[in-house]
Amino acid sequence: MNRSPEAQAQYERLLPEAIAAARAAWCPHSNFPVGAALLTADDRIIRGCNVENASYGLTNCAERGALFSAIAQGHAPASFKAMLVYAPNVALISPCGACRQVMHDLMSPHCVVYCVGHETAAARDWTVEQLLPGAFGF
Ligand code: THU
């Protein structure tokens, strides 16, 4: 992965946080844990994990968990520096469509989302804009 030294440092700081977040995932239905680590403007890290429900459609993904938690803690939309998403049960995690829409609403278009599965060499750095080109918004 060709990252700038700054991006690599960000990645290395966020990865253990997202791994820890994935360990907290509540996913008895899918057995597919996901962790997210969101870097705030003031260099704090807010974690999110997927939380499933017996009524499957009520499940909340790790990415939305982190973003909603950050907003609830008073962080401004579009103020975030980066997010890292980690899922150990897949080679490369690709955020779902619902989370891409929420990222589009709450993160700036050029903000990077590091996506990492168990094949760390296959990790991808996508911007919010790349994840949802031509997104709906008003
Ligand atoms: N999931 C996430 O938390 N983030 C993603 O990027 C993809 C999917 C969750 C939802 C559900 O709990 C499980 O992974 C399987 O879809």
PDB file of C-alpha atoms and ligand atoms in Angstrom:
ATOM      1  CA  MET A   1       0.000   0.000   0.000  1.00  0.00           C
ATOM      2  CA  ASN A   2       1.412   3.353  -1.100  1.00  0.00           C
ATOM      3  CA  ARG A   3       0.567   5.712   1.747  1.00  0.00           C
ATOM      4  CA  SER A   4       2.158   8.971   2.758  1.00  0.00           C
ATOM      5  CA  PRO A   5       4.022   8.736   6.096  1.00  0.00           C
ATOM      6  CA  GLU A   6       1.175  10.731   7.709  1.00  0.00           C
ATOM      7  CA  ALA A   7      -1.475   8.375   6.354  1.00  0.00           C
ATOM      8  CA  GLN A   8       0.545   5.332   7.415  1.00  0.00           C
ATOM      9  CA  ALA A   9       0.840   6.714  10.963  1.00  0.00           C
ATOM     10  CA  GLN A  10      -2.912   7.326  11.016  1.00  0.00           C
ATOM     11  CA  TYR A  11      -3.549   3.781   9.792  1.00  0.00           C
ATOM     12  CA  GLU A  12      -1.263   2.254  12.415  1.00  0.00           C
ATOM     13  CA  ARG A  13      -2.923   4.223  15.186  1.00  0.00           C
ATOM     14  CA  LEU A  14      -6.466   3.378  14.076  1.00  0.00           C
ATOM     15  CA  LEU A  15      -5.997  -0.337  13.319  1.00  0.00           C
ATOM     16  CA  PRO A  16      -5.609  -1.616  16.928  1.00  0.00           C
ATOM     17  CA  GLU A  17      -8.596   0.513  17.958  1.00  0.00           C
ATOM     18  CA  ALA A  18     -10.782  -1.007  15.233  1.00  0.00           C
ATOM     19  CA  ILE A  19      -9.561  -4.506  16.141  1.00  0.00           C
ATOM     20  CA  ALA A  20     -10.565  -3.852  19.759  1.00  0.00           C
ATOM     21  CA  ALA A  21     -13.921  -2.492  18.582  1.00  0.00           C
ATOM     22  CA  ALA A  22     -14.537  -5.647  16.515  1.00  0.00           C
ATOM     23  CA  ARG A  23     -13.985  -7.725  19.657  1.00  0.00           C
ATOM     24  CA  ALA A  24     -16.950  -5.902  21.227  1.00  0.00           C
ATOM     25  CA  ALA A  25     -19.240  -6.632  18.250  1.00  0.00           C
ATOM     26  CA  TRP A  26     -22.580  -8.233  19.080  1.00  0.00           C
ATOM     27  CA  CYS A  27     -23.142 -10.476  16.073  1.00  0.00           C
ATOM     28  CA  PRO A  28     -24.716 -13.777  17.173  1.00  0.00           C
ATOM     29  CA  HIS A  29     -26.734 -14.032  13.929  1.00  0.00           C
ATOM     30  CA  SER A  30     -24.012 -13.495  11.330  1.00  0.00           C
ATOM     31  CA  ASN A  31     -20.861 -14.266  13.311  1.00  0.00           C
ATOM     32  CA  PHE A  32     -19.343 -11.463  11.254  1.00  0.00           C
ATOM     33  CA  PRO A  33     -17.732  -8.966  13.630  1.00  0.00           C
ATOM     34  CA  VAL A  34     -16.826  -5.505  12.373  1.00  0.00           C
ATOM     35  CA  GLY A  35     -15.008  -2.706  14.174  1.00  0.00           C
ATOM     36  CA  ALA A  36     -14.642   0.944  13.222  1.00  0.00           C
ATOM     37  CA  ALA A  37     -12.300   3.598  14.572  1.00  0.00           C
ATOM     38  CA  LEU A  38     -13.078   7.226  13.770  1.00  0.00           C
ATOM     39  CA  LEU A  39     -10.399   9.908  14.171  1.00  0.00           C
ATOM     40  CA  THR A  40     -11.817  13.244  15.359  1.00  0.00           C
ATOM     41  CA  ALA A  41     -10.528  16.743  14.614  1.00  0.00           C
ATOM     42  CA  ASP A  42      -9.049  16.903  18.123  1.00  0.00           C
ATOM     43  CA  ASP A  43      -7.227  13.584  17.580  1.00  0.00           C
ATOM     44  CA  ARG A  44      -9.475  11.428  19.694  1.00  0.00           C
ATOM     45  CA  ILE A  45     -10.661   8.023  18.547  1.00  0.00           C
ATOM     46  CA  ILE A  46     -14.281   6.940  18.712  1.00  0.00           C
ATOM     47  CA  ARG A  47     -15.031   3.250  18.285  1.00  0.00           C
ATOM     48  CA  GLY A  48     -18.032   1.540  16.789  1.00  0.00           C
ATOM     49  CA  CYS A  49     -19.018  -2.098  16.325  1.00  0.00           C
ATOM     50  CA  ASN A  50     -21.918  -3.887  14.702  1.00  0.00           C
ATOM     51  CA  VAL A  51     -24.828  -4.615  17.007  1.00  0.00           C
ATOM     52  CA  GLU A  52     -27.297  -7.186  15.701  1.00  0.00           C
ATOM     53  CA  ASN A  53     -30.863  -7.888  16.684  1.00  0.00           C
ATOM     54  CA  ALA A  54     -33.159 -10.931  16.550  1.00  0.00           C
ATOM     55  CA  SER A  55     -35.267  -8.752  14.262  1.00  0.00           C
ATOM     56  CA  TYR A  56     -32.436  -8.687  11.718  1.00  0.00           C
ATOM     57  CA  GLY A  57     -33.278  -5.399  10.028  1.00  0.00           C
ATOM     58  CA  LEU A  58     -32.629  -3.497  13.253  1.00  0.00           C
ATOM     59  CA  THR A  59     -28.927  -4.299  13.080  1.00  0.00           C
ATOM     60  CA  ASN A  60     -26.573  -1.337  13.179  1.00  0.00           C
ATOM     61  CA  CYS A  61     -23.195  -1.478  11.446  1.00  0.00           C
ATOM     62  CA  ALA A  62     -19.861  -0.580  13.007  1.00  0.00           C
ATOM     63  CA  GLU A  63     -19.362   2.478  10.803  1.00  0.00           C
ATOM     64  CA  ARG A  64     -22.722   4.011  11.679  1.00  0.00           C
ATOM     65  CA  GLY A  65     -22.167   3.151  15.343  1.00  0.00           C
ATOM     66  CA  ALA A  66     -18.937   5.147  15.402  1.00  0.00           C
ATOM     67  CA  LEU A  67     -20.390   8.099  13.497  1.00  0.00           C
ATOM     68  CA  PHE A  68     -23.604   8.306  15.519  1.00  0.00           C
ATOM     69  CA  SER A  69     -21.633   8.062  18.751  1.00  0.00           C
ATOM     70  CA  ALA A  70     -19.293  10.853  17.633  1.00  0.00           C
ATOM     71  CA  ILE A  71     -22.199  13.136  16.752  1.00  0.00           C
ATOM     72  CA  ALA A  72     -23.827  12.367  20.119  1.00  0.00           C
ATOM     73  CA  GLN A  73     -20.559  13.374  21.810  1.00  0.00           C
ATOM     74  CA  GLY A  74     -20.667  16.777  20.139  1.00  0.00           C
ATOM     75  CA  HIS A  75     -18.295  16.327  17.192  1.00  0.00           C
ATOM     76  CA  ALA A  76     -19.330  18.302  14.146  1.00  0.00           C
ATOM     77  CA  PRO A  77     -20.251  16.589  10.894  1.00  0.00           C
ATOM     78  CA  ALA A  78     -17.452  16.915   8.310  1.00  0.00           C
ATOM     79  CA  SER A  79     -14.885  17.494  11.064  1.00  0.00           C
ATOM     80  CA  PHE A  80     -13.492  13.949  11.078  1.00  0.00           C
ATOM     81  CA  LYS A  81      -9.974  13.176   9.884  1.00  0.00           C
ATOM     82  CA  ALA A  82     -10.299   9.510   8.929  1.00  0.00           C
ATOM     83  CA  MET A  83     -12.036   6.221   9.656  1.00  0.00           C
ATOM     84  CA  LEU A  84     -10.696   2.673   9.697  1.00  0.00           C
ATOM     85  CA  VAL A  85     -13.033  -0.304   9.261  1.00  0.00           C
ATOM     86  CA  TYR A  86     -11.830  -3.780  10.205  1.00  0.00           C
ATOM     87  CA  ALA A  87     -13.519  -7.154   9.701  1.00  0.00           C
ATOM     88  CA  PRO A  88     -11.554 -10.330  10.487  1.00  0.00           C
ATOM     89  CA  ASN A  89     -13.830 -12.767   8.615  1.00  0.00           C
ATOM     90  CA  VAL A  90     -13.296 -11.395   5.129  1.00  0.00           C
ATOM     91  CA  ALA A  91     -10.180 -10.663   3.060  1.00  0.00           C
ATOM     92  CA  LEU A  92     -11.206  -7.026   2.487  1.00  0.00           C
ATOM     93  CA  ILE A  93     -14.175  -5.250   4.068  1.00  0.00           C
ATOM     94  CA  SER A  94     -16.287  -3.047   1.849  1.00  0.00           C
ATOM     95  CA  PRO A  95     -18.779  -0.804   3.685  1.00  0.00           C
ATOM     96  CA  CYS A  96     -22.466  -1.415   2.991  1.00  0.00           C
ATOM     97  CA  GLY A  97     -24.577   1.022   0.997  1.00  0.00           C
ATOM     98  CA  ALA A  98     -26.409   2.382   4.037  1.00  0.00           C
ATOM     99  CA  CYS A  99     -23.131   3.248   5.756  1.00  0.00           C
ATOM    100  CA  ARG A 100     -21.808   4.883   2.591  1.00  0.00           C
ATOM    101  CA  GLN A 101     -24.819   7.190   2.561  1.00  0.00           C
ATOM    102  CA  VAL A 102     -24.315   8.052   6.237  1.00  0.00           C
ATOM    103  CA  MET A 103     -20.598   8.670   5.612  1.00  0.00           C
ATOM    104  CA  HIS A 104     -21.576  10.981   2.756  1.00  0.00           C
ATOM    105  CA  ASP A 105     -23.820  12.983   5.107  1.00  0.00           C
ATOM    106  CA  LEU A 106     -21.453  13.150   8.098  1.00  0.00           C
ATOM    107  CA  MET A 107     -17.927  13.111   6.659  1.00  0.00           C
ATOM    108  CA  SER A 108     -16.215  15.335   4.123  1.00  0.00           C
ATOM    109  CA  PRO A 109     -15.890  13.947   0.575  1.00  0.00           C
ATOM    110  CA  HIS A 110     -12.098  13.654   0.713  1.00  0.00           C
ATOM    111  CA  CYS A 111     -11.945  11.975   4.107  1.00  0.00           C
ATOM    112  CA  VAL A 112     -10.201   8.590   3.890  1.00  0.00           C
ATOM    113  CA  VAL A 113     -11.805   5.343   5.016  1.00  0.00           C
ATOM    114  CA  TYR A 114      -9.154   2.640   5.510  1.00  0.00           C
ATOM    115  CA  CYS A 115     -10.792  -0.730   4.812  1.00  0.00           C
ATOM    116  CA  VAL A 116      -9.074  -3.791   6.235  1.00  0.00           C
ATOM    117  CA  GLY A 117      -9.875  -7.493   6.403  1.00  0.00           C
ATOM    118  CA  HIS A 118      -7.715 -10.457   7.382  1.00  0.00           C
ATOM    119  CA  GLU A 119      -5.589  -9.964   4.256  1.00  0.00           C
ATOM    120  CA  THR A 120      -3.942  -6.798   5.486  1.00  0.00           C
ATOM    121  CA  ALA A 121      -1.937  -6.565   2.257  1.00  0.00           C
ATOM    122  CA  ALA A 122      -5.259  -6.213   0.404  1.00  0.00           C
ATOM    123  CA  ALA A 123      -6.341  -3.200   2.484  1.00  0.00           C
ATOM    124  CA  ARG A 124      -7.806  -0.322   0.496  1.00  0.00           C
ATOM    125  CA  ASP A 125      -7.883   3.384   1.243  1.00  0.00           C
ATOM    126  CA  TRP A 126     -11.069   4.842  -0.218  1.00  0.00           C
ATOM    127  CA  THR A 127     -12.333   8.386   0.135  1.00  0.00           C
ATOM    128  CA  VAL A 128     -15.958   8.979   1.063  1.00  0.00           C
ATOM    129  CA  GLU A 129     -16.496  10.330  -2.450  1.00  0.00           C
ATOM    130  CA  GLN A 130     -15.046   7.191  -4.015  1.00  0.00           C
ATOM    131  CA  LEU A 131     -17.303   5.023  -1.863  1.00  0.00           C
ATOM    132  CA  LEU A 132     -20.481   6.742  -3.075  1.00  0.00           C
ATOM    133  CA  PRO A 133     -20.026   8.722  -6.284  1.00  0.00           C
ATOM    134  CA  GLY A 134     -22.953  10.896  -7.241  1.00  0.00           C
ATOM    135  CA  ALA A 135     -24.460  10.516  -3.795  1.00  0.00           C
ATOM    136  CA  PHE A 136     -27.875  11.813  -2.855  1.00  0.00           C
ATOM    137  CA  GLY A 137     -27.813  14.819  -0.555  1.00  0.00           C
ATOM    138  CA  PHE A 138     -29.459  18.183   0.053  1.00  0.00           C
TER     139      PHE A 138
HETATM  140  N1  THU B   1     -21.560  -4.944   8.822  1.00  0.00           N
HETATM  141  C1  THU B   1     -20.902  -3.880   9.354  1.00  0.00           C
HETATM  142  O1  THU B   1     -20.964  -3.630  10.559  1.00  0.00           O
HETATM  143  N2  THU B   1     -20.179  -3.104   8.514  1.00  0.00           N
HETATM  144  C2  THU B   1     -19.969  -3.369   7.195  1.00  0.00           C
HETATM  145  O2  THU B   1     -19.237  -2.636   6.531  1.00  0.00           O
HETATM  146  C3  THU B   1     -20.619  -4.521   6.566  1.00  0.00           C
HETATM  147  C4  THU B   1     -21.593  -5.254   7.406  1.00  0.00           C
HETATM  148  C5  THU B   1     -22.264  -5.862   9.729  1.00  0.00           C
HETATM  149  C6  THU B   1     -23.762  -5.904   9.668  1.00  0.00           C
HETATM  150  C7  THU B   1     -24.035  -7.300  10.193  1.00  0.00           C
HETATM  151  O3  THU B   1     -24.033  -7.267  11.600  1.00  0.00           O
HETATM  152  C8  THU B   1     -22.850  -8.125   9.749  1.00  0.00           C
HETATM  153  O4  THU B   1     -21.830  -7.185   9.478  1.00  0.00           O
HETATM  154  C9  THU B   1     -23.095  -8.971   8.528  1.00  0.00           C
HETATM  155  O5  THU B   1     -23.676  -8.248   7.506  1.00  0.00           O
END
